[in-house]
mmCIF file of C-alpha atoms and ligand atoms in Angstrom:
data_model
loop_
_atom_site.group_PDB
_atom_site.id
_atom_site.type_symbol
_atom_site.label_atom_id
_atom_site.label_comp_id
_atom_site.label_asym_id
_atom_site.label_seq_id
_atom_site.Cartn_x
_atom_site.Cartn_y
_atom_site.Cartn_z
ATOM 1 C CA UNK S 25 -4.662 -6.155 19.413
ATOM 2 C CA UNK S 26 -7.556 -8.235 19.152
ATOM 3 C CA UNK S 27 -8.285 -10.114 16.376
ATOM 4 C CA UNK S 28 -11.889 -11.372 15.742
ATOM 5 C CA UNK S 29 -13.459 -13.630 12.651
ATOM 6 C CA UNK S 30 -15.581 -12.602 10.330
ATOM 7 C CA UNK S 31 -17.820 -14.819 8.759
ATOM 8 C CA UNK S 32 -19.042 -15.934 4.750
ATOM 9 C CA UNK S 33 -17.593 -13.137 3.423
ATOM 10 C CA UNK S 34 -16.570 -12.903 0.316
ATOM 11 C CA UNK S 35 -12.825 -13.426 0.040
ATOM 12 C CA UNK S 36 -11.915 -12.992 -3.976
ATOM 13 C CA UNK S 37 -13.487 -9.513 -5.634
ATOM 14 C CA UNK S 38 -12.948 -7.990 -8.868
ATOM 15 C CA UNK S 39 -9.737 -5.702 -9.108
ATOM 16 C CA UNK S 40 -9.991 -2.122 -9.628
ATOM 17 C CA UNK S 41 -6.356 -2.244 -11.295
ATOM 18 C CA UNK S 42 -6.410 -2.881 -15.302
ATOM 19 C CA UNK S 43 -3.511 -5.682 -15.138
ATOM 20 C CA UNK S 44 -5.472 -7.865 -12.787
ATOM 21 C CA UNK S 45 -9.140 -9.651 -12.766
ATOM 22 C CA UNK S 46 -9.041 -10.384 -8.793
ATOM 23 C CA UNK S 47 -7.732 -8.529 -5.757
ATOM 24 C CA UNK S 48 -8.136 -10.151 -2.144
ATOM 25 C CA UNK S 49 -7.377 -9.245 1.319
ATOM 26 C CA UNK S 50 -6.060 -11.625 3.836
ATOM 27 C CA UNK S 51 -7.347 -8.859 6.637
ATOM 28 C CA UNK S 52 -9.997 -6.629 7.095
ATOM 29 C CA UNK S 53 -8.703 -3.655 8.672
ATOM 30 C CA UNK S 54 -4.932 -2.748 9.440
ATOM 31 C CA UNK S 55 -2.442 -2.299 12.072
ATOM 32 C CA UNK S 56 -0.405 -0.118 10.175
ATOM 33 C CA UNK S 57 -3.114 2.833 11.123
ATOM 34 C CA UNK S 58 -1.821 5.179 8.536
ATOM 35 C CA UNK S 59 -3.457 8.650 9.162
ATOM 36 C CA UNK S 60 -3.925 8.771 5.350
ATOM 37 C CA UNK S 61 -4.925 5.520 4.347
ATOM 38 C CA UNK S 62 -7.999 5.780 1.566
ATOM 39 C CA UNK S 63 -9.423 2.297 3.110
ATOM 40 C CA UNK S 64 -10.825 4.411 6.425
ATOM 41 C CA UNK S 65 -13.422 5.037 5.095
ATOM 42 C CA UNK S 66 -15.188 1.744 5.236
ATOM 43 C CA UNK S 67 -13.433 0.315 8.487
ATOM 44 C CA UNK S 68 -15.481 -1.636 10.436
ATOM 45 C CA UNK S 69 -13.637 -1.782 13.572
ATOM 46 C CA UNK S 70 -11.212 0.164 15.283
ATOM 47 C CA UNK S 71 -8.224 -0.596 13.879
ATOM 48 C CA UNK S 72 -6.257 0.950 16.455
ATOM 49 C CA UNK S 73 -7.650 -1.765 19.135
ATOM 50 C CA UNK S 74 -9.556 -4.406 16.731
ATOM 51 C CA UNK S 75 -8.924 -6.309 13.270
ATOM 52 C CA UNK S 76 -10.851 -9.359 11.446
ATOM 53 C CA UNK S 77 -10.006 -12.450 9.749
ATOM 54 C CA UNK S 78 -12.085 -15.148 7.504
ATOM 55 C CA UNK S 79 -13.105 -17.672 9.434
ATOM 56 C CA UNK S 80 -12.053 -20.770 7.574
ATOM 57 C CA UNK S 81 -10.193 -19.001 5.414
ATOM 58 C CA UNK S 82 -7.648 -21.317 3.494
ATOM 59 C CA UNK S 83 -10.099 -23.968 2.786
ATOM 60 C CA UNK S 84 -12.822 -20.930 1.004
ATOM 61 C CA UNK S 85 -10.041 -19.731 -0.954
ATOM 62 C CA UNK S 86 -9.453 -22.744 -2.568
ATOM 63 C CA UNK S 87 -12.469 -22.922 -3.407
ATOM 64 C CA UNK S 88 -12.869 -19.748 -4.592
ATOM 65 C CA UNK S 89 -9.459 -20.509 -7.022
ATOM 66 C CA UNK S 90 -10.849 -23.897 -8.003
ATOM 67 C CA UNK S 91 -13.508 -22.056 -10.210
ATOM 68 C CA UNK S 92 -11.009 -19.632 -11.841
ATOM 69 C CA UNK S 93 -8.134 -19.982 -13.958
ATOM 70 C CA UNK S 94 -4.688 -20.103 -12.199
ATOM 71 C CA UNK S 95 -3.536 -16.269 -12.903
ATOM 72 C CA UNK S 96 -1.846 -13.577 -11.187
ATOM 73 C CA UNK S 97 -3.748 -11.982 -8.739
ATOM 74 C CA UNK S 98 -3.372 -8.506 -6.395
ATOM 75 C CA UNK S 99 -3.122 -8.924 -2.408
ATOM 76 C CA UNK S 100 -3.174 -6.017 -0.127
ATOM 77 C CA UNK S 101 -5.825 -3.070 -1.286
ATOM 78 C CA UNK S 102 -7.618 -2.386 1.473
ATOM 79 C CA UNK S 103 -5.056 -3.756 4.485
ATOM 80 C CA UNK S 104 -1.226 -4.369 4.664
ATOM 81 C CA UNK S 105 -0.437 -8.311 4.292
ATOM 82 C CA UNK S 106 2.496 -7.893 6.429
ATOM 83 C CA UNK S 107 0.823 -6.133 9.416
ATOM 84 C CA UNK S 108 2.124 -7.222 12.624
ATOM 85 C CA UNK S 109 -0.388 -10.020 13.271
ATOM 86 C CA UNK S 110 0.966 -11.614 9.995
ATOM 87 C CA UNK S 111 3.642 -13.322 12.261
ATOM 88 C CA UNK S 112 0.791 -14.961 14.415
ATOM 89 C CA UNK S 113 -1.559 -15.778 12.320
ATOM 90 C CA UNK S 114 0.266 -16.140 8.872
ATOM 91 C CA UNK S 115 -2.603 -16.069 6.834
ATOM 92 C CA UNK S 116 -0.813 -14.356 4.182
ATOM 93 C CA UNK S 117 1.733 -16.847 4.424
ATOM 94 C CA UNK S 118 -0.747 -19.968 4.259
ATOM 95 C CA UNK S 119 -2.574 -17.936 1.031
ATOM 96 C CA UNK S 120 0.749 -18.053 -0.791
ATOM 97 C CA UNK S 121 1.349 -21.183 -0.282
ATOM 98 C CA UNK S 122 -1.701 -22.306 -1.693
ATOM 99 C CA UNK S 123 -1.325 -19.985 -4.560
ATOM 100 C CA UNK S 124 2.063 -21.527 -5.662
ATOM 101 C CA UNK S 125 0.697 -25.271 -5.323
ATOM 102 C CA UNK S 126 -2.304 -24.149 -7.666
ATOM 103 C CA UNK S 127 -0.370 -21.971 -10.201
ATOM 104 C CA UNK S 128 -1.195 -18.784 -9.364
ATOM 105 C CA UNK S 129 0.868 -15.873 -8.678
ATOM 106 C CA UNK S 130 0.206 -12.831 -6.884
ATOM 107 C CA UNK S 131 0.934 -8.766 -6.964
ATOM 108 C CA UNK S 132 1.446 -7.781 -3.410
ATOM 109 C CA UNK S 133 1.944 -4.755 -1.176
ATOM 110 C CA UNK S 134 3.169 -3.669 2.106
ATOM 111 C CA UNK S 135 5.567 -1.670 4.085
ATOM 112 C CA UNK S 136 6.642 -4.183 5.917
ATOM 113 C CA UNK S 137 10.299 -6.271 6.119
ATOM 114 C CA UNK S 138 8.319 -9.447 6.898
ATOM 115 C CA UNK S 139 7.335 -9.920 3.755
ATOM 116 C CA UNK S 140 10.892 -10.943 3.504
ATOM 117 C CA UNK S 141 9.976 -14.575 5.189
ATOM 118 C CA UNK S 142 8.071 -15.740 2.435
ATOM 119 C CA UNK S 143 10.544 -15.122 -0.561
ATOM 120 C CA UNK S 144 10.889 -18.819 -1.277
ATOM 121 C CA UNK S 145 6.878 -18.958 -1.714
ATOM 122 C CA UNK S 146 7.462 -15.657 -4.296
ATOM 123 C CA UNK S 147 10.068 -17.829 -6.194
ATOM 124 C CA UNK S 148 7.627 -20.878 -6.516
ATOM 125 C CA UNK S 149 5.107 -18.733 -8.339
ATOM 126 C CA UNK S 150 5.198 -18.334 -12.083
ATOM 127 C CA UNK S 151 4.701 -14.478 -12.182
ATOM 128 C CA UNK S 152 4.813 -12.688 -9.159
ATOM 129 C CA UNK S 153 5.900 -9.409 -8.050
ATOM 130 C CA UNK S 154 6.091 -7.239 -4.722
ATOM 131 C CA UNK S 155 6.148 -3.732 -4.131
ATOM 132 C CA UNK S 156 6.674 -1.821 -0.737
ATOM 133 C CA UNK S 157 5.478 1.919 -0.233
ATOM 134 C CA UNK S 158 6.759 5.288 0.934
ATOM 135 C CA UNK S 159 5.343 8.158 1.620
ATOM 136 C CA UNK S 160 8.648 10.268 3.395
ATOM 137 C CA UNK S 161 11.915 11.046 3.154
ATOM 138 C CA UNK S 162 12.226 11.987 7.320
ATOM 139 C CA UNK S 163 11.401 9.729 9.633
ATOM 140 C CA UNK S 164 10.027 12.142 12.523
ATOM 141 C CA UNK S 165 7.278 13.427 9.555
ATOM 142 C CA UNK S 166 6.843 9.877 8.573
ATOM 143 C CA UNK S 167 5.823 9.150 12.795
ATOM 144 C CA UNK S 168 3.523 11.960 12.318
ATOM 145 C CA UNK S 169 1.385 10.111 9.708
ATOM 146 C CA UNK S 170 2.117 6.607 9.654
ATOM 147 C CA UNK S 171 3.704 6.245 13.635
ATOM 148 C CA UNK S 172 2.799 2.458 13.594
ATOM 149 C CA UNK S 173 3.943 1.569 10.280
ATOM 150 C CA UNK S 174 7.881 0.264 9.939
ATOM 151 C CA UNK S 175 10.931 2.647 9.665
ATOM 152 C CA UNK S 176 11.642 3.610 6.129
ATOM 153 C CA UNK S 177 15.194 1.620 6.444
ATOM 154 C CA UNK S 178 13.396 -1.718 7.029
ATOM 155 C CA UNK S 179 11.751 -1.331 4.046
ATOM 156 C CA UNK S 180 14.963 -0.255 1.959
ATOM 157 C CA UNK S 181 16.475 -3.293 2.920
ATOM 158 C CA UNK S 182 13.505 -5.898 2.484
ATOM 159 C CA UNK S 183 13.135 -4.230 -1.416
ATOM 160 C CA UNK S 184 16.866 -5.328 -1.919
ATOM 161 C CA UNK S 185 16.874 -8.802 -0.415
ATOM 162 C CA UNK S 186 13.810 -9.019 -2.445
ATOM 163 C CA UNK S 187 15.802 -7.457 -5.660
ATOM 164 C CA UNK S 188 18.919 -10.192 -4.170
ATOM 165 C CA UNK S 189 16.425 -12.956 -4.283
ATOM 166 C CA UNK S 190 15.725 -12.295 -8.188
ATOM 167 C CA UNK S 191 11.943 -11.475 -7.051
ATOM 168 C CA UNK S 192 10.473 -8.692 -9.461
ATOM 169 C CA UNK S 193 10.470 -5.956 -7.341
ATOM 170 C CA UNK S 194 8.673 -1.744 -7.128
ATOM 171 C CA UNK S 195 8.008 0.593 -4.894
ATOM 172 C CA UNK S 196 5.338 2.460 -4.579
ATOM 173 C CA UNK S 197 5.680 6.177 -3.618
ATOM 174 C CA UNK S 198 2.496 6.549 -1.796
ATOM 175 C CA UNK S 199 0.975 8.949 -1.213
ATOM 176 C CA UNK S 200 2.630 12.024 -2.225
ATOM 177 C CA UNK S 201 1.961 14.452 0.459
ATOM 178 C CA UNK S 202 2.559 18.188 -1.482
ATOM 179 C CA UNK S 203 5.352 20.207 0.267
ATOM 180 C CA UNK S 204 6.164 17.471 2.943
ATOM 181 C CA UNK S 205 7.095 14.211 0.102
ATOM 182 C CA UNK S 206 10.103 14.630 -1.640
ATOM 183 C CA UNK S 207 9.702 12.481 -4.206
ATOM 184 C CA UNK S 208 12.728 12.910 -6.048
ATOM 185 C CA UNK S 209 14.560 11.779 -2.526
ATOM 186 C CA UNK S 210 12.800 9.130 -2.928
ATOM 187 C CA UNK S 211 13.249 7.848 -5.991
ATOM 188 C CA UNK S 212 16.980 8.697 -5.320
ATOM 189 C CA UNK S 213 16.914 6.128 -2.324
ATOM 190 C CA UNK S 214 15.573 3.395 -4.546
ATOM 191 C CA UNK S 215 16.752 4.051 -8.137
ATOM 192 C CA UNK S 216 20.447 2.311 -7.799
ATOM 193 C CA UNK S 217 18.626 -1.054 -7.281
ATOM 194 C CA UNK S 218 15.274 -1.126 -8.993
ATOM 195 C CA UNK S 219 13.464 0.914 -11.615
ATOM 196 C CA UNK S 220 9.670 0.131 -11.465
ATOM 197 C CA UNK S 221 8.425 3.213 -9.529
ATOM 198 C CA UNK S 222 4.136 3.509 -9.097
ATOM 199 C CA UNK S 223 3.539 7.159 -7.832
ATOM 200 C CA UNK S 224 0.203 7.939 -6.365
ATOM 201 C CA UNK S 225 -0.911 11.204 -5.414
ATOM 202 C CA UNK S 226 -2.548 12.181 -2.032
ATOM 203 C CA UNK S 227 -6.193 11.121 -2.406
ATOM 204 C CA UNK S 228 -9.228 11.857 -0.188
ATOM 205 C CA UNK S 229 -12.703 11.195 -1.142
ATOM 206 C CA UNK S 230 -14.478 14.186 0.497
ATOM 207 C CA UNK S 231 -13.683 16.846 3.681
ATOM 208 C CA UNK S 232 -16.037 14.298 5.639
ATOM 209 C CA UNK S 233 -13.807 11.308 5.166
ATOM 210 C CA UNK S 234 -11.922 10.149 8.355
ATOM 211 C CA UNK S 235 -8.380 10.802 6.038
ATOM 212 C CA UNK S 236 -9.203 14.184 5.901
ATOM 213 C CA UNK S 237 -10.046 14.785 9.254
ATOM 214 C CA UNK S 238 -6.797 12.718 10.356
ATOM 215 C CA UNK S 239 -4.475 14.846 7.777
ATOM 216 C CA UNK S 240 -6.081 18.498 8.868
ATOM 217 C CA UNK S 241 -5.377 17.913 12.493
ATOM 218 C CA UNK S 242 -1.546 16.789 12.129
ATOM 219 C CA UNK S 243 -1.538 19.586 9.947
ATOM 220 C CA UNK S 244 -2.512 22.013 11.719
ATOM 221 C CA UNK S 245 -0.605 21.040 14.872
ATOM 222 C CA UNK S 246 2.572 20.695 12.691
ATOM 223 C CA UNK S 247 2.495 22.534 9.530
ATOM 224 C CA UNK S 248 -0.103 25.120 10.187
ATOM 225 C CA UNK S 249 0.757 26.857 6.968
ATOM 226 C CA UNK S 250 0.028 23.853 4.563
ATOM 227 C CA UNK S 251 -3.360 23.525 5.791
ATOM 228 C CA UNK S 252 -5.879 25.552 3.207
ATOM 229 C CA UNK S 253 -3.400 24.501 0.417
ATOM 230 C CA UNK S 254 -3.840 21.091 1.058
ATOM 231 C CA UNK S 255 -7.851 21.918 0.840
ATOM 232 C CA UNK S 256 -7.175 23.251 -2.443
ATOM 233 C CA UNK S 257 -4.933 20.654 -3.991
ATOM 234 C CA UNK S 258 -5.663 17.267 -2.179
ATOM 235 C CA UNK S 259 -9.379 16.935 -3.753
ATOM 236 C CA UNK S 260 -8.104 18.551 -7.540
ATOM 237 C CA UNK S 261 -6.399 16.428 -9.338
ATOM 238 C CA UNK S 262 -5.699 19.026 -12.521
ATOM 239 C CA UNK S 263 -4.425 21.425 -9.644
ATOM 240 C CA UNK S 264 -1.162 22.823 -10.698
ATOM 241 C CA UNK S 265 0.926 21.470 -8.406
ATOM 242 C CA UNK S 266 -0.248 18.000 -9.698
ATOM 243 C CA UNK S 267 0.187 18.892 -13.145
ATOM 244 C CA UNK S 268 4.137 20.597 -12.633
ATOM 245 C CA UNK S 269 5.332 17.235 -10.052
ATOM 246 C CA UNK S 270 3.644 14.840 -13.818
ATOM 247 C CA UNK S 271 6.002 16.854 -15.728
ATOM 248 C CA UNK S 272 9.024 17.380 -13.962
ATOM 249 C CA UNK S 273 8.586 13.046 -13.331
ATOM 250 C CA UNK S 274 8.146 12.947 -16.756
ATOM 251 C CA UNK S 275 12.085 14.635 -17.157
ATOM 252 C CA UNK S 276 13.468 12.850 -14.331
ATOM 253 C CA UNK S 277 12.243 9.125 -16.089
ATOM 254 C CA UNK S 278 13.712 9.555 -19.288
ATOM 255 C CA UNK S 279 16.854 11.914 -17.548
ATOM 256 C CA UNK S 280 17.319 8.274 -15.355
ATOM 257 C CA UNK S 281 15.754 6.136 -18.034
ATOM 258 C CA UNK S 282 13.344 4.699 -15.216
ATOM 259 C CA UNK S 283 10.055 3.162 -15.504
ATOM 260 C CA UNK S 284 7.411 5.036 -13.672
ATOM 261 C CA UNK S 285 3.662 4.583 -13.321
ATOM 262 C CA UNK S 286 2.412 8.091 -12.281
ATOM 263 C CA UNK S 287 -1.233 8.555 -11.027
ATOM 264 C CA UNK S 288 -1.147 11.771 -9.730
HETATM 265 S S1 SF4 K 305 -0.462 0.147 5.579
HETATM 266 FE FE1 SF4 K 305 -1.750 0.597 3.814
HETATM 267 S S2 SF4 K 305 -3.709 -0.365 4.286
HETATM 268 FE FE2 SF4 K 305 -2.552 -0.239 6.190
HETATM 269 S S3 SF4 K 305 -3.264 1.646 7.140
HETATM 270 FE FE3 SF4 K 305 -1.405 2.108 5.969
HETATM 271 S S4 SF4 K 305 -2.154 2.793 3.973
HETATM 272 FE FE4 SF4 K 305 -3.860 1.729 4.986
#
């Protein structure tokens, strides 16, 4: 993998989610290759072969934080934190520990069991939280879409030492794939030892985004049949089947007495 620097870009942005003012990415571009993954769309290298760091990051990120208030803020939109190049280069590692000498405490995701290494730097923060997603229940579908991501177990496990190490703790079902996620499976697998569960539907901007393109072909290779549904459903999100999986969640929450966050 080659990892190159980018240069003066900018390294704090406004968050899209409600709860936070700031999101940042400690990559540009991610290992993890997920056929699926929204942030396609605007990669700038081949992430297969080529990612990007900041060049002088730590020392631009302080001062970015120096002229805001120490608050939490959300890591990992647009790339996984824990990709494999976080063990080299650590520069989600160095980030938090800035962030819990300043005050500041961060909302992060990943799917990977490194994030595990840092739960000391999670404790130091005032308010912090980390979520992992999944997308499947099998692993040999899970290969099919996300074949460089980590195995479902490893990220089981890293959301209970996490839950162990009194760090708050979610997962993220993400995305729901109709007919191929089980979602209640899912939630099954995590319920016993958390109960913050995010739920985000399948979403693809338009039939000429890369996702698309990636989703059709393993599609039609592998589930030939679930091919013009998907057209139907994956760009509507007041399609039925969205509409019946919100209510049937809807039972299962209060049936459980879980908390779920359901964007579907
Ligand atoms: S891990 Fe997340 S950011 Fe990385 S490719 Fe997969 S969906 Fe995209």
């Amino acid at each position: 993998m080659k990892v190159s620097k980018c240069f003066n870009r900018k390294i704090l942005n406004p968050c899209n989610l409600e709860m936070y003012d700031y999101q940042m990415d400690p990559y540009i571009g991610c290992e993890h290759f997920c056929n699926y993954c929204y942030a396609l769309n605007e990669a700038e290298t081949d992430w297969e072969k080529e990612i990007m760091i900041h060049d002088e990051f730590i020392e631009r990120l302080s001062q970015a934080l120096s002229k805001i208030e120490p608050q939490t803020i959300y890591i990992g939109v647009d790339t996984d934190p824990y990709q494999p190049s976080e063990s080299t280069f650590r520069q989600t590692g160095k980030l938090l520990e800035l962030f819990a000498k300043r005050g500041f405490s961060v909302c992060i995701l990943t799917k990977s069991g490194l994030v595990t290494r840092d739960i000391d730097l999670f404790t130091k923060m005032p308010d912090s939280s980390v979520g992992i997603s999944i997308a499947f229940q099998n692993e040999q579908t899970r290969q099919l879409f996300e074949k460089s991501a980590p195995l479902n177990k490893e990220r089981i496990e890293a959301l209970e030492k996490l839950k162990d190490a009194g760090i708050d703790t979610y997962t993220m079902i993400s995305p729901v794939m109709p007919f191929i996620t089980d979602v209640e499976s899912l939630i099954e697998a995590v319920a016993s030892f958390l109960n913050t569960i995010w739920i985000y539907r399948l979403q693809i901007e338009s039939e000429e985004s890369p996702s698309w393109h990636n989703i059709q072909s393993i599609l039609n290779k592998h589930f030939p049949d679930l091919t013009e549904k998907y057209r139907r459903i994956a760009f509507s999100e007041y399609h039925p089947f969205w509409l019946e999986l919100k209510q049937k969640l809807k039972e299962i929450q209060i049936e459980k007495d879980l908390n779920f966050k359901i964007e579907l």
